[in-house]
Coordinates of C-alpha atoms in Angstrom, one line a residue:
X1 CA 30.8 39.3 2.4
X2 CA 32.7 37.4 -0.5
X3 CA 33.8 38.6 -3.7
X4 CA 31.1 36.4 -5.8
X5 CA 28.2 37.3 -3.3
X6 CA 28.8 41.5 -3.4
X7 CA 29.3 41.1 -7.7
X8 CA 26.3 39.0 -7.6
X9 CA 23.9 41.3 -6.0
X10 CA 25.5 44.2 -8.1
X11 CA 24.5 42.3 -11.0
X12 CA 21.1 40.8 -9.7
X13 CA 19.2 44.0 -9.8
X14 CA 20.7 45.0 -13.7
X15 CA 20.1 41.4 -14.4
X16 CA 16.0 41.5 -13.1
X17 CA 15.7 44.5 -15.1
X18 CA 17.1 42.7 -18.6
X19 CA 15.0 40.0 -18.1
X20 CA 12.0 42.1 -17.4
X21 CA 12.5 43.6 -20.4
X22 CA 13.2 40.7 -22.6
X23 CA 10.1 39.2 -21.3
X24 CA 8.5 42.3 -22.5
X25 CA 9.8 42.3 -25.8
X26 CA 8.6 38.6 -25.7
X27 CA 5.0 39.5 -24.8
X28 CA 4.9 41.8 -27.7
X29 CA 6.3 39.2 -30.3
X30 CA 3.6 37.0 -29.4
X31 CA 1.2 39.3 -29.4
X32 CA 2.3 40.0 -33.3
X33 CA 2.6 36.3 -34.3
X34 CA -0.6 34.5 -33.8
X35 CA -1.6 30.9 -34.9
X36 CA -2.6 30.6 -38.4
X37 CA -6.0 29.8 -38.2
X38 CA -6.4 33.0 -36.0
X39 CA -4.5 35.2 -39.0
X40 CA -7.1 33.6 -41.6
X41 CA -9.9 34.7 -39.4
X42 CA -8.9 37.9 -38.7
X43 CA -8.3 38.1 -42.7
X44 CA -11.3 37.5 -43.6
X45 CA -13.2 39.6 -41.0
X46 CA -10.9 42.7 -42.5
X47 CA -12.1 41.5 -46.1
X48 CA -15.8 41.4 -45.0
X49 CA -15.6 44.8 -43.8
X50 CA -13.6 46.0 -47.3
X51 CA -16.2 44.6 -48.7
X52 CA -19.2 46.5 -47.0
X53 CA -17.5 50.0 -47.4
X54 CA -17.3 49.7 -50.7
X55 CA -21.2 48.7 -51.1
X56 CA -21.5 52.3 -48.8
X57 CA -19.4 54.0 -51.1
X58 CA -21.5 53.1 -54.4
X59 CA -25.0 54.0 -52.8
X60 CA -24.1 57.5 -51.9
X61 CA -21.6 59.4 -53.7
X62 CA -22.1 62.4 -50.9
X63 CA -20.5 59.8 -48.5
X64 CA -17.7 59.2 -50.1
X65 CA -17.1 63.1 -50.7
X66 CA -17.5 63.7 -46.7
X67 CA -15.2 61.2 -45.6
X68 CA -12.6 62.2 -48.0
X69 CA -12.7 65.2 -46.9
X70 CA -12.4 64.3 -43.2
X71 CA -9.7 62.0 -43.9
X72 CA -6.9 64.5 -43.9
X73 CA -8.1 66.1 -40.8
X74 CA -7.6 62.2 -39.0
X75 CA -4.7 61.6 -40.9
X76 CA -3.0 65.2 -39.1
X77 CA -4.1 64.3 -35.5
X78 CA -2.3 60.7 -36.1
X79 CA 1.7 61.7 -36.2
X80 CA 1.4 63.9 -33.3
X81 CA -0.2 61.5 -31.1
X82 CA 2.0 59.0 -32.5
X83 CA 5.2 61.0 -31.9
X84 CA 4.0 61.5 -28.3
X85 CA 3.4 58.2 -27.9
X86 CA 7.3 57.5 -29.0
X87 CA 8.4 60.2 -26.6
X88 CA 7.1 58.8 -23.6
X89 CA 8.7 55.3 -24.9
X90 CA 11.9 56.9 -25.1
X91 CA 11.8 58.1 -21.5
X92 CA 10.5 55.0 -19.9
X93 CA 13.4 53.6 -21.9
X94 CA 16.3 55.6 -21.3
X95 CA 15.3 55.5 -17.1
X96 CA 16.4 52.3 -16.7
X97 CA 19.6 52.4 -18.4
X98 CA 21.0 55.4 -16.7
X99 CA 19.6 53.5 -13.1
X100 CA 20.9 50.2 -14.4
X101 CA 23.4 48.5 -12.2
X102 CA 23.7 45.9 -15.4
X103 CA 24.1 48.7 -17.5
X104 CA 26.9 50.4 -15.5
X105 CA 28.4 47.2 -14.8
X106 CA 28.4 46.7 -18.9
X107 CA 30.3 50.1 -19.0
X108 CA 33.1 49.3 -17.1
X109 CA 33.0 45.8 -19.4
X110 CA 33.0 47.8 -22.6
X111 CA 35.7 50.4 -21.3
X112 CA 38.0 48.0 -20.3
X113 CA 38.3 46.0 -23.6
X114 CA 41.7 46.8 -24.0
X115 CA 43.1 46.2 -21.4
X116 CA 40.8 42.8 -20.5
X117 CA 41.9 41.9 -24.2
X118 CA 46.1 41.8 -23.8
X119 CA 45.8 41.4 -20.3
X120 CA 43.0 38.3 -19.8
X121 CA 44.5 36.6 -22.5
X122 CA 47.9 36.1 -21.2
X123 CA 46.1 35.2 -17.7
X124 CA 44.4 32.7 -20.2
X125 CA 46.8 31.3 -21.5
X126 CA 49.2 31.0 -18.4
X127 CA 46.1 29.0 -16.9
X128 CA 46.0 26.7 -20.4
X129 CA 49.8 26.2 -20.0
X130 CA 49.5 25.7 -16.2
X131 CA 47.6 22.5 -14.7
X132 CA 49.0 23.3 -11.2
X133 CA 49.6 26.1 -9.1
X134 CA 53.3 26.1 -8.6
X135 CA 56.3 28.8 -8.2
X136 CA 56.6 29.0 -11.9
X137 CA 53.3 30.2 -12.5
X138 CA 53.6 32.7 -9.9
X139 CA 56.7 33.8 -11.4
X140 CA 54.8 34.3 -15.1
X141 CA 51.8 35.8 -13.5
X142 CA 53.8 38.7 -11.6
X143 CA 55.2 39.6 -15.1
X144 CA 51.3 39.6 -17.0
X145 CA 50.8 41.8 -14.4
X146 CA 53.4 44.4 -14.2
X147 CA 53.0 44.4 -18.1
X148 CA 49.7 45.7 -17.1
X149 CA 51.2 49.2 -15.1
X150 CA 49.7 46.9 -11.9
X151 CA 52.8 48.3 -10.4
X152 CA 55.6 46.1 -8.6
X153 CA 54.4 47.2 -4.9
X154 CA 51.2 46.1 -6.0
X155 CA 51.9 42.7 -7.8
X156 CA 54.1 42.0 -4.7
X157 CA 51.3 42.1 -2.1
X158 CA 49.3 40.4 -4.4
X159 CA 51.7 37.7 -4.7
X160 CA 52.0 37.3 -0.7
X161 CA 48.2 37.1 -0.8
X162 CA 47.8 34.7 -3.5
X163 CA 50.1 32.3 -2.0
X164 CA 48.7 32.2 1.4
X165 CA 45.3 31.8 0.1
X166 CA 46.6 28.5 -2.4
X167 CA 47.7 27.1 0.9
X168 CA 45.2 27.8 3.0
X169 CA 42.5 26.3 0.4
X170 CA 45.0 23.5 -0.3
X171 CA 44.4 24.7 -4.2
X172 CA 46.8 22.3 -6.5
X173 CA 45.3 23.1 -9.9
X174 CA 44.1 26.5 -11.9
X175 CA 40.9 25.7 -12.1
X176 CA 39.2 29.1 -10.7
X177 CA 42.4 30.8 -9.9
X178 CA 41.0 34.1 -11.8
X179 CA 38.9 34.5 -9.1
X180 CA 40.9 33.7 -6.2
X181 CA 42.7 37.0 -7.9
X182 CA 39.6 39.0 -8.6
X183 CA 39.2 38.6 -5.1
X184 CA 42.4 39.7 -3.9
X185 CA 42.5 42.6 -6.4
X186 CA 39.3 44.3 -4.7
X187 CA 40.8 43.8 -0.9
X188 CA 44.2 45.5 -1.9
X189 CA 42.3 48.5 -3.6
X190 CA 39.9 48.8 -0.6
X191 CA 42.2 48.1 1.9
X192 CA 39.0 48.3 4.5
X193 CA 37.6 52.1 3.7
X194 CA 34.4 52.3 2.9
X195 CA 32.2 55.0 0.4
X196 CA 35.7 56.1 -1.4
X197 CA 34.4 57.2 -4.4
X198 CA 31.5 59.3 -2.7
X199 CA 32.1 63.5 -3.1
X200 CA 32.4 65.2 -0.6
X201 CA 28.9 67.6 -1.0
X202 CA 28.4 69.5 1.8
X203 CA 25.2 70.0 3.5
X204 CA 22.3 72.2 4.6
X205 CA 22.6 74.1 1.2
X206 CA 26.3 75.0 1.7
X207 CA 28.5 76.2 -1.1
X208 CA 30.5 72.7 -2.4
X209 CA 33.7 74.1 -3.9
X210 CA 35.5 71.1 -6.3
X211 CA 39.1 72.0 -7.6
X212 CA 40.4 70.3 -10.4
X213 CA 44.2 70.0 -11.3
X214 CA 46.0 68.3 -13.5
X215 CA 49.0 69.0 -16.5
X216 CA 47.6 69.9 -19.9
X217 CA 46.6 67.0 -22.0
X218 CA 44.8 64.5 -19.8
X219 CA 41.3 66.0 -20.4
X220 CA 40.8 67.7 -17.5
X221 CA 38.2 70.0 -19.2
X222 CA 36.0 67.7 -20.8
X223 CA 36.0 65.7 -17.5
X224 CA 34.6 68.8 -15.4
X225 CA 32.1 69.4 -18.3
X226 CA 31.2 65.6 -18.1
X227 CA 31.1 66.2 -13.8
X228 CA 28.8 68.9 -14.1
X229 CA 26.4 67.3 -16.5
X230 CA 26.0 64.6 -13.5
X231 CA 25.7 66.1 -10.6
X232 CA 22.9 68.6 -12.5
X233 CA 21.6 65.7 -13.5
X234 CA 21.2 64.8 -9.8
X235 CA 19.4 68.0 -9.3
X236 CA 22.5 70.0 -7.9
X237 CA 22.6 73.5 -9.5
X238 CA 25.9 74.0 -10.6
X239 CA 28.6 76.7 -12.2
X240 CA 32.2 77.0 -13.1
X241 CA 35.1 78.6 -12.9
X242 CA 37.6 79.4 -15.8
X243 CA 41.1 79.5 -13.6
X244 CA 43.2 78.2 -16.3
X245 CA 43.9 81.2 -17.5
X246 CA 47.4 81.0 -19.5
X247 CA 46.3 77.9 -22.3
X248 CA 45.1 78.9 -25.4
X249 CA 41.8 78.5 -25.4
X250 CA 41.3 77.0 -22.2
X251 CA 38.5 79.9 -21.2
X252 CA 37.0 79.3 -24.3
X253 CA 36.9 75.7 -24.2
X254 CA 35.0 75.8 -20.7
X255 CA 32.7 78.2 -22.0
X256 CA 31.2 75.7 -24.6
X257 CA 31.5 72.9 -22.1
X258 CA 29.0 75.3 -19.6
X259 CA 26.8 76.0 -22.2
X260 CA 26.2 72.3 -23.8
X261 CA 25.6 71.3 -20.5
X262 CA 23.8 74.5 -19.2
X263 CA 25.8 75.8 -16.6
X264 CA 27.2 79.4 -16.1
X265 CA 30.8 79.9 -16.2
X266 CA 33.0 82.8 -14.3
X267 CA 36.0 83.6 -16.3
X268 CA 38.1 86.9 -16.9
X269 CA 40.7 87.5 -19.6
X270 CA 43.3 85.1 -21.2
X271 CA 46.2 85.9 -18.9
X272 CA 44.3 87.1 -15.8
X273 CA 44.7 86.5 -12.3
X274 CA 43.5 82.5 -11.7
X275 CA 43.3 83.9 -8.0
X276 CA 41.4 86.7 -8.5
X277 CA 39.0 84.3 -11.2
X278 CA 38.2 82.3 -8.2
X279 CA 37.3 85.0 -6.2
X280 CA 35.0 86.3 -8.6
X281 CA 33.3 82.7 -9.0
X282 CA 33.0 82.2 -5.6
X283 CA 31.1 85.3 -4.9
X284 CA 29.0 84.9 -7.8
X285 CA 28.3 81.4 -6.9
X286 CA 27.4 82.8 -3.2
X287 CA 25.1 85.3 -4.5
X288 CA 23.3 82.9 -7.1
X289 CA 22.6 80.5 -4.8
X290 CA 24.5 77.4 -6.4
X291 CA 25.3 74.3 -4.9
X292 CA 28.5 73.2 -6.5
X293 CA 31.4 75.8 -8.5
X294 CA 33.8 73.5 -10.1
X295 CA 37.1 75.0 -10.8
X296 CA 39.5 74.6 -13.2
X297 CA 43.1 75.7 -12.8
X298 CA 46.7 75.7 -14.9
X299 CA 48.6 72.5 -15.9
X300 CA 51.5 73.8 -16.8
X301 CA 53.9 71.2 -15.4
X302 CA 57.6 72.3 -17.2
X303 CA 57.3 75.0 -14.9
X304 CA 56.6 73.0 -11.5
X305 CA 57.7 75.5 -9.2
X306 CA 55.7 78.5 -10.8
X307 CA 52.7 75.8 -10.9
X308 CA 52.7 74.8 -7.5
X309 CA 52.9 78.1 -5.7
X310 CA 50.1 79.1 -8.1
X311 CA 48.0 76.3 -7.2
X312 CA 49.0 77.4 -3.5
X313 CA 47.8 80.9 -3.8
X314 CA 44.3 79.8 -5.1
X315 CA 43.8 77.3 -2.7
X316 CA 44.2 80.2 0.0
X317 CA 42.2 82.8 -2.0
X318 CA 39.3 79.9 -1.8
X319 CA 39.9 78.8 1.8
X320 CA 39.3 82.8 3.0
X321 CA 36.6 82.9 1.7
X322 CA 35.2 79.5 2.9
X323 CA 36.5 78.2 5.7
X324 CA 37.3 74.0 5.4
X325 CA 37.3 74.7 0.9
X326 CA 38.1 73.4 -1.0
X327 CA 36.4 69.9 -0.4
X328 CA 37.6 68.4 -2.7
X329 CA 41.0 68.6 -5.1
X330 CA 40.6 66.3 -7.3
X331 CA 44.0 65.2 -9.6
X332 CA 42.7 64.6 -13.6
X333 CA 45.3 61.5 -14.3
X334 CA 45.7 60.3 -18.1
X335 CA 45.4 56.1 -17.7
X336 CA 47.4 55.7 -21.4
X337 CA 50.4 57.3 -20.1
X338 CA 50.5 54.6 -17.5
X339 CA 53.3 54.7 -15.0
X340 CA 54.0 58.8 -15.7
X341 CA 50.4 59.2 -14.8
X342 CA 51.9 57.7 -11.1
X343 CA 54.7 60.3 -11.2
X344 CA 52.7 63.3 -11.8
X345 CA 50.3 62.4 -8.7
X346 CA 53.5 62.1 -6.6
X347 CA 54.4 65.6 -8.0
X348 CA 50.7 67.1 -7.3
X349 CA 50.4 65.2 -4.0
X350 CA 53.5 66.9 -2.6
X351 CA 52.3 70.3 -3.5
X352 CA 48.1 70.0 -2.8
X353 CA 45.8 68.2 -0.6
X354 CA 44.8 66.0 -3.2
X355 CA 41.8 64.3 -2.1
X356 CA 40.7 62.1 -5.2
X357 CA 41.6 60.6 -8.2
X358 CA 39.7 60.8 -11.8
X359 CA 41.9 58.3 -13.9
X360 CA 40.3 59.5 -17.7
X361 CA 40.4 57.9 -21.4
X362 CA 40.9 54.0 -19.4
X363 CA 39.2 53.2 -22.4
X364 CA 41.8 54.1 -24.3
X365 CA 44.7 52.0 -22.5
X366 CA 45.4 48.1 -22.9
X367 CA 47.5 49.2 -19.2
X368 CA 44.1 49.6 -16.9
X369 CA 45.9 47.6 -13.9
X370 CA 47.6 51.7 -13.0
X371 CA 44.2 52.5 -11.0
X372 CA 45.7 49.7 -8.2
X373 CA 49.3 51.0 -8.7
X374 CA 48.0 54.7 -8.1
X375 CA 45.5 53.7 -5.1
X376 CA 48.2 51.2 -3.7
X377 CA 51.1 53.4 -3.8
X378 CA 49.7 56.7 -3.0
X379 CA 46.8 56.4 -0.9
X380 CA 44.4 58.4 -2.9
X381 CA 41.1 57.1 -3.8
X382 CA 40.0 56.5 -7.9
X383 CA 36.3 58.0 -7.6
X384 CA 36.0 58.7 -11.3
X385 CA 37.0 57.2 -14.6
X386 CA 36.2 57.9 -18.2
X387 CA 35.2 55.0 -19.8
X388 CA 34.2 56.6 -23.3
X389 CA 33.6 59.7 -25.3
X390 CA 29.7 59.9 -24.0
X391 CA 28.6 62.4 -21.7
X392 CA 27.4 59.6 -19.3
X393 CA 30.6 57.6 -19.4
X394 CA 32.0 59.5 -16.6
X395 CA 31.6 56.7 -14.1
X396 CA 32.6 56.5 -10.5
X397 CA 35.0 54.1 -9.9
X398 CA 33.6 50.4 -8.1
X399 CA 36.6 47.9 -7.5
X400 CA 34.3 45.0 -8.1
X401 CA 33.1 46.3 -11.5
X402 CA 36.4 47.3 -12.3
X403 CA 37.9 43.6 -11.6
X404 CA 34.5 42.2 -13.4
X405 CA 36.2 44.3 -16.3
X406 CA 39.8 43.1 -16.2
X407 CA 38.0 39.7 -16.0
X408 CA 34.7 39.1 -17.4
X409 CA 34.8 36.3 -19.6
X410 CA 36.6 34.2 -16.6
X411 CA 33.7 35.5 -13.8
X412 CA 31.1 34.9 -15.7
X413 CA 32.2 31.3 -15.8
X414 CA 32.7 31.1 -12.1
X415 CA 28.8 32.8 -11.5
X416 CA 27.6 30.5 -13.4
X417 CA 28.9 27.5 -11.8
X418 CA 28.1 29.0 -8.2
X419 CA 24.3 29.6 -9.2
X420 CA 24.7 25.6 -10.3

């Protein structure tokens, strides 16, 4: 399937849904603004009626008494039923967006400004200065791109790619070139796997053990809080474990991540055991019934060899006491701090079975293009990114969205003129 058809169909079902509810909003705009003559009528109906309670009021003064009376009893029930009313609007609202593929797809839009903005508009203008696809424009573009922490592996495949394509399509101008390299981007980065970004949740009510590792400062914490709001809100029950046990106020920072999003957390003392902290959680976890403990562990990277055998010992502590665990260790990367964010995976993939990526703060970065260096280089699938400070911006990571981000403007171009 090609690039335009698969982002097409991602959008379509996003799109339906904002045009449903523009037509919506329309409905209701019309139903407020009727023709004039239909206004005057309906003005002097409500006039004539005016009119007649006041004749009521004047014959009977006992009337008037009564309903004043029962007017504040009315005017009581009216908020509440009102404030209901909003309630349920809120919900019907908020559904969509969190189910949205638009709205998702507008995510990774938003949290790739920064890098769409300094990267997209040197693409721009190498495309303005460039009538024709020739050696010196593949010569500029491999240096927009390694500007953009793309990674020189990465930009090298995708030069050998790009070239055999403008043959094979006998392309002599730039008109449409973005996408020939949307394209391109999304085949390096999938490289044929399928379902990379999916967790792997085990089964038939099996404990799911997660380990997260990381050095101090990429946000490691706030993504596992952010993890565990998703997957409880996907009806997993959930609970985690404090192993990073030597940062100040680490424990305590995972505690008021559990309870804003309503999970238990295991911990011990500052200083304790992250070993023996696992074990705890992993029993309690057991005896509780959950389906998912999320652990968190040291990032103390200055001392690497200290680090790494301690990561070693919890990763046995947690594999005795479930066999095949943990199923997942995923590697919490910082995307501003671009091409060291590639050297400590290389670090944490020679001492754990790192299993996953979750690249955080991309918002943050005008460098985005390290997700390709990191999958190209290393092997290890992006499944999550933090695209903002929101709870729900936690996303996992889709190569198609991800290029729509890097080159939104330019697509949307292109899918318009395919629809024509």
């Amino acid at each position: 399937m090609s690039f335009f058809k698969r982002l097409k169909e991602k959008l379509a079902g996003g799109s339906e849904q904002k045009e449903q509810q523009e037509q919506h909003e329309q409905q209701e705009q019309q139903v407020d603004l009727l023709p004039l003559d239909e206004q005057v009528q309906e003005e002097n109906q409500l006039i004539e009626t005016v009119e007649e309670e006041i004749s009521e009021t004047q014959q009977t003064v006992e009337k008037e008494q009564e309903e004043t009376v029962e007017q504040p009893a009315i005017e009581e029930v009216h908020p509440v039923e009102e404030e209901d009313s909003n309630q349920s609007d809120n919900e019907v609202e908020e559904q969509p967006q969190k189910q949205s593929a638009w709205s998702i797809t507008q995510k990774f839009k938003a949290g790739l400004e920064k890098t769409r903005n300094s990267f997209t508009s040197k693409v721009n203008d190498l495309v303005a200065r460039y009538r024709k696809v020739d050696e010196d424009f593949f010569e500029e573009l491999e240096d927009v791109l390694l500007q953009a922490d793309v990674g020189f592996e990465t930009v090298m495949e995708l030069m050998d790619k790009l070239r055999f394509e403008v043959q094979r399509q006998n392309i002599k101008d730039t008109n449409g070139i973005q996408a020939i390299i949307s394209e391109k981007l999304v085949e390096i980065y999938e490289s044929g796997e399928d379902n990379l970004t999916e967790l792997n949740i085990q089964q038939s009510g099996d404990l799911t053990v997660i380990l997260f590792v990381g050095v101090n400062g990429v946000g490691k914490t706030t993504t596992i809080g952010k993890l565990a709001h998703r997957l409880k809100s996907e009806g997993k029950s959930v609970m985690l474990a404090a192993g990073d046990t030597f940062r100040a106020g680490a424990i305590e920072q995972l505690q008021v991540w559990g309870d804003r999003v309503g999970v238990e957390v295991i911990a011990q003392s500052e200083g304790s055991d992250p070993a023996a902290v696992m074990y705890d959680a992993i029993r309690a976890a057991k005896k509780r019934g959950v389906d998912i403990l999320i652990c968190d562990t040291a990032g103390r990277l200055q001392n690497k060899v200290n680090l790494m055998n301690e990561l070693e010992k919890v990763h046995r502590v947690i594999s005795r006491e479930i066999p095949d665990a943990p199923h997942e260790v995923l590697l919490a990367l910082d995307a501003t701090t671009g091409q060291n964010a590639l050297v400590q995976a290389q670090m944490f993939k020679e001492a754990t079975s790192v299993t996953g990526i979750v690249l955080t703060k991309l918002d943050g970065t005008a460098k985005g293009g390290i997700v390709l260096a990191i999958r190209n280089k290393l092997h290890i699938p992006v499944k999550f990114v933090g695209l903002g400070e929101k709870m729900d911006d936690l996303q996992p990571f889709d190569a198609e969205r991800y290029v729509y981000g890097l080159f939104a403007e330019g697509l949307e171009k292109e899918l318009e003129k395919a629809e024509d």
